[in-house]
Each structure stands twice: as C-alpha cells, then as structure tokens.
Amino acid sequence: ESDLAVLKLVDKFFLAQLGKSIDEVENQEMGEFYSEFQMLAHNDHIDKSVYQAVENKINRILRDLEEKEQVTS
C-alpha cells in the first residue's frame, strides 16, 4: 500500500524528471531510486512538499520492513 502511494506521487509529480517509465521505477531497487530522488530534490527539480511526502512514505516503508524483520528473527 505504501509502495503504491510512493509510485502515485512519482507518477504525478516527477516521473518525467527521472526519465523512466513507471514500470522501470517500480522494478528499480529502493536504494537506486532513493539516490535519484535525492539528486532531483537537491537540484530543485521536485517541489519541497512533494519531496517531504515521498520521504515520509519511504521512511514508513523502511520502518515497516525493519519491524517485520524483528518479528521474524
């Protein structure tokens, strides 16, 4: 669900700046996407409020993954 929310924000606000299709973004490793995302933000290609929304969703995804790892280990 959170992944889908991130993809919707990417598609709506800065897919063109990434120079990729939404399928390419969806299949990309999180670390690679995050680096590109931060570069766009650093170069002011993403609105600050959009950046913050995506950043919050990514952080929530990472927290959820960490919690799942703790439960299964």
PDB file of C-alpha atoms in Angstrom:
ATOM      1  CA  GLU A   1       0.000   0.000   0.000  1.00  0.00           C
ATOM      2  CA  SER A   2       2.751   2.473   0.895  1.00  0.00           C
ATOM      3  CA  ASP A   3       4.741   1.423  -2.173  1.00  0.00           C
ATOM      4  CA  LEU A   4       1.720   2.223  -4.310  1.00  0.00           C
ATOM      5  CA  ALA A   5       1.382   5.636  -2.663  1.00  0.00           C
ATOM      6  CA  VAL A   6       5.017   6.433  -3.478  1.00  0.00           C
ATOM      7  CA  LEU A   7       4.542   5.320  -7.083  1.00  0.00           C
ATOM      8  CA  LYS A   8       1.454   7.505  -7.439  1.00  0.00           C
ATOM      9  CA  LEU A   9       3.391  10.540  -6.191  1.00  0.00           C
ATOM     10  CA  VAL A  10       6.285   9.756  -8.533  1.00  0.00           C
ATOM     11  CA  ASP A  11       3.934   9.320 -11.486  1.00  0.00           C
ATOM     12  CA  LYS A  12       2.035  12.521 -10.766  1.00  0.00           C
ATOM     13  CA  PHE A  13       4.852  14.877  -9.814  1.00  0.00           C
ATOM     14  CA  PHE A  14       8.276  13.880 -11.132  1.00  0.00           C
ATOM     15  CA  LEU A  15       8.284  10.822 -13.381  1.00  0.00           C
ATOM     16  CA  ALA A  16       9.415  12.928 -16.361  1.00  0.00           C
ATOM     17  CA  GLN A  17      12.379  14.267 -14.381  1.00  0.00           C
ATOM     18  CA  LEU A  18      13.503  10.696 -13.667  1.00  0.00           C
ATOM     19  CA  GLY A  19      13.452   9.921 -17.390  1.00  0.00           C
ATOM     20  CA  LYS A  20      11.929   6.482 -16.782  1.00  0.00           C
ATOM     21  CA  SER A  21       8.632   4.710 -17.156  1.00  0.00           C
ATOM     22  CA  ILE A  22       6.588   3.981 -14.055  1.00  0.00           C
ATOM     23  CA  ASP A  23       7.317   0.259 -14.615  1.00  0.00           C
ATOM     24  CA  GLU A  24      11.063   0.965 -14.559  1.00  0.00           C
ATOM     25  CA  VAL A  25      10.688   2.912 -11.318  1.00  0.00           C
ATOM     26  CA  GLU A  26       8.568   0.148  -9.790  1.00  0.00           C
ATOM     27  CA  ASN A  27      11.175  -2.507 -10.636  1.00  0.00           C
ATOM     28  CA  GLN A  28      14.124  -0.402  -9.509  1.00  0.00           C
ATOM     29  CA  GLU A  29      15.970  -1.150  -6.272  1.00  0.00           C
ATOM     30  CA  MET A  30      14.907   1.177  -3.457  1.00  0.00           C
ATOM     31  CA  GLY A  31      18.459   2.430  -2.893  1.00  0.00           C
ATOM     32  CA  GLU A  32      18.899   3.370  -6.545  1.00  0.00           C
ATOM     33  CA  PHE A  33      15.529   5.123  -6.655  1.00  0.00           C
ATOM     34  CA  TYR A  34      16.263   6.947  -3.406  1.00  0.00           C
ATOM     35  CA  SER A  35      19.607   8.239  -4.715  1.00  0.00           C
ATOM     36  CA  GLU A  36      17.975   9.563  -7.885  1.00  0.00           C
ATOM     37  CA  PHE A  37      15.124  11.033  -5.853  1.00  0.00           C
ATOM     38  CA  GLN A  38      17.540  12.877  -3.557  1.00  0.00           C
ATOM     39  CA  MET A  39      19.528  14.174  -6.543  1.00  0.00           C
ATOM     40  CA  LEU A  40      16.368  15.622  -8.094  1.00  0.00           C
ATOM     41  CA  ALA A  41      15.463  17.259  -4.795  1.00  0.00           C
ATOM     42  CA  HIS A  42      18.990  18.618  -4.341  1.00  0.00           C
ATOM     43  CA  ASN A  43      18.811  20.202  -7.808  1.00  0.00           C
ATOM     44  CA  ASP A  44      15.356  21.696  -7.077  1.00  0.00           C
ATOM     45  CA  HIS A  45      13.543  19.516  -9.636  1.00  0.00           C
ATOM     46  CA  ILE A  46      10.993  18.410  -7.028  1.00  0.00           C
ATOM     47  CA  ASP A  47       8.689  20.646  -5.009  1.00  0.00           C
ATOM     48  CA  LYS A  48       9.657  20.621  -1.318  1.00  0.00           C
ATOM     49  CA  SER A  49       6.208  19.476  -0.168  1.00  0.00           C
ATOM     50  CA  VAL A  50       6.246  16.589  -2.667  1.00  0.00           C
ATOM     51  CA  TYR A  51       9.764  15.684  -1.526  1.00  0.00           C
ATOM     52  CA  GLN A  52       8.627  15.604   2.099  1.00  0.00           C
ATOM     53  CA  ALA A  53       5.577  13.465   1.291  1.00  0.00           C
ATOM     54  CA  VAL A  54       7.665  10.905  -0.606  1.00  0.00           C
ATOM     55  CA  GLU A  55      10.391  10.960   2.064  1.00  0.00           C
ATOM     56  CA  ASN A  56       7.811  10.268   4.789  1.00  0.00           C
ATOM     57  CA  LYS A  57       6.312   7.358   2.850  1.00  0.00           C
ATOM     58  CA  ILE A  58       9.751   5.856   2.152  1.00  0.00           C
ATOM     59  CA  ASN A  59      10.663   6.138   5.828  1.00  0.00           C
ATOM     60  CA  ARG A  60       7.391   4.421   6.772  1.00  0.00           C
ATOM     61  CA  ILE A  61       8.127   1.578   4.332  1.00  0.00           C
ATOM     62  CA  LEU A  62      11.617   1.146   5.791  1.00  0.00           C
ATOM     63  CA  ARG A  63      10.246   1.156   9.365  1.00  0.00           C
ATOM     64  CA  ASP A  64       7.651  -1.457   8.427  1.00  0.00           C
ATOM     65  CA  LEU A  65      10.337  -3.658   6.862  1.00  0.00           C
ATOM     66  CA  GLU A  66      12.534  -3.350   9.952  1.00  0.00           C
ATOM     67  CA  GLU A  67       9.603  -4.295  12.197  1.00  0.00           C
ATOM     68  CA  LYS A  68       8.828  -7.345  10.040  1.00  0.00           C
ATOM     69  CA  GLU A  69      12.483  -8.428  10.221  1.00  0.00           C
ATOM     70  CA  GLN A  70      12.448  -8.149  14.012  1.00  0.00           C
ATOM     71  CA  VAL A  71       9.281 -10.231  14.249  1.00  0.00           C
ATOM     72  CA  THR A  72      10.648 -12.995  12.014  1.00  0.00           C
ATOM     73  CA  SER A  73      14.107 -13.176  13.608  1.00  0.00           C
TER      74      SER A  73
END
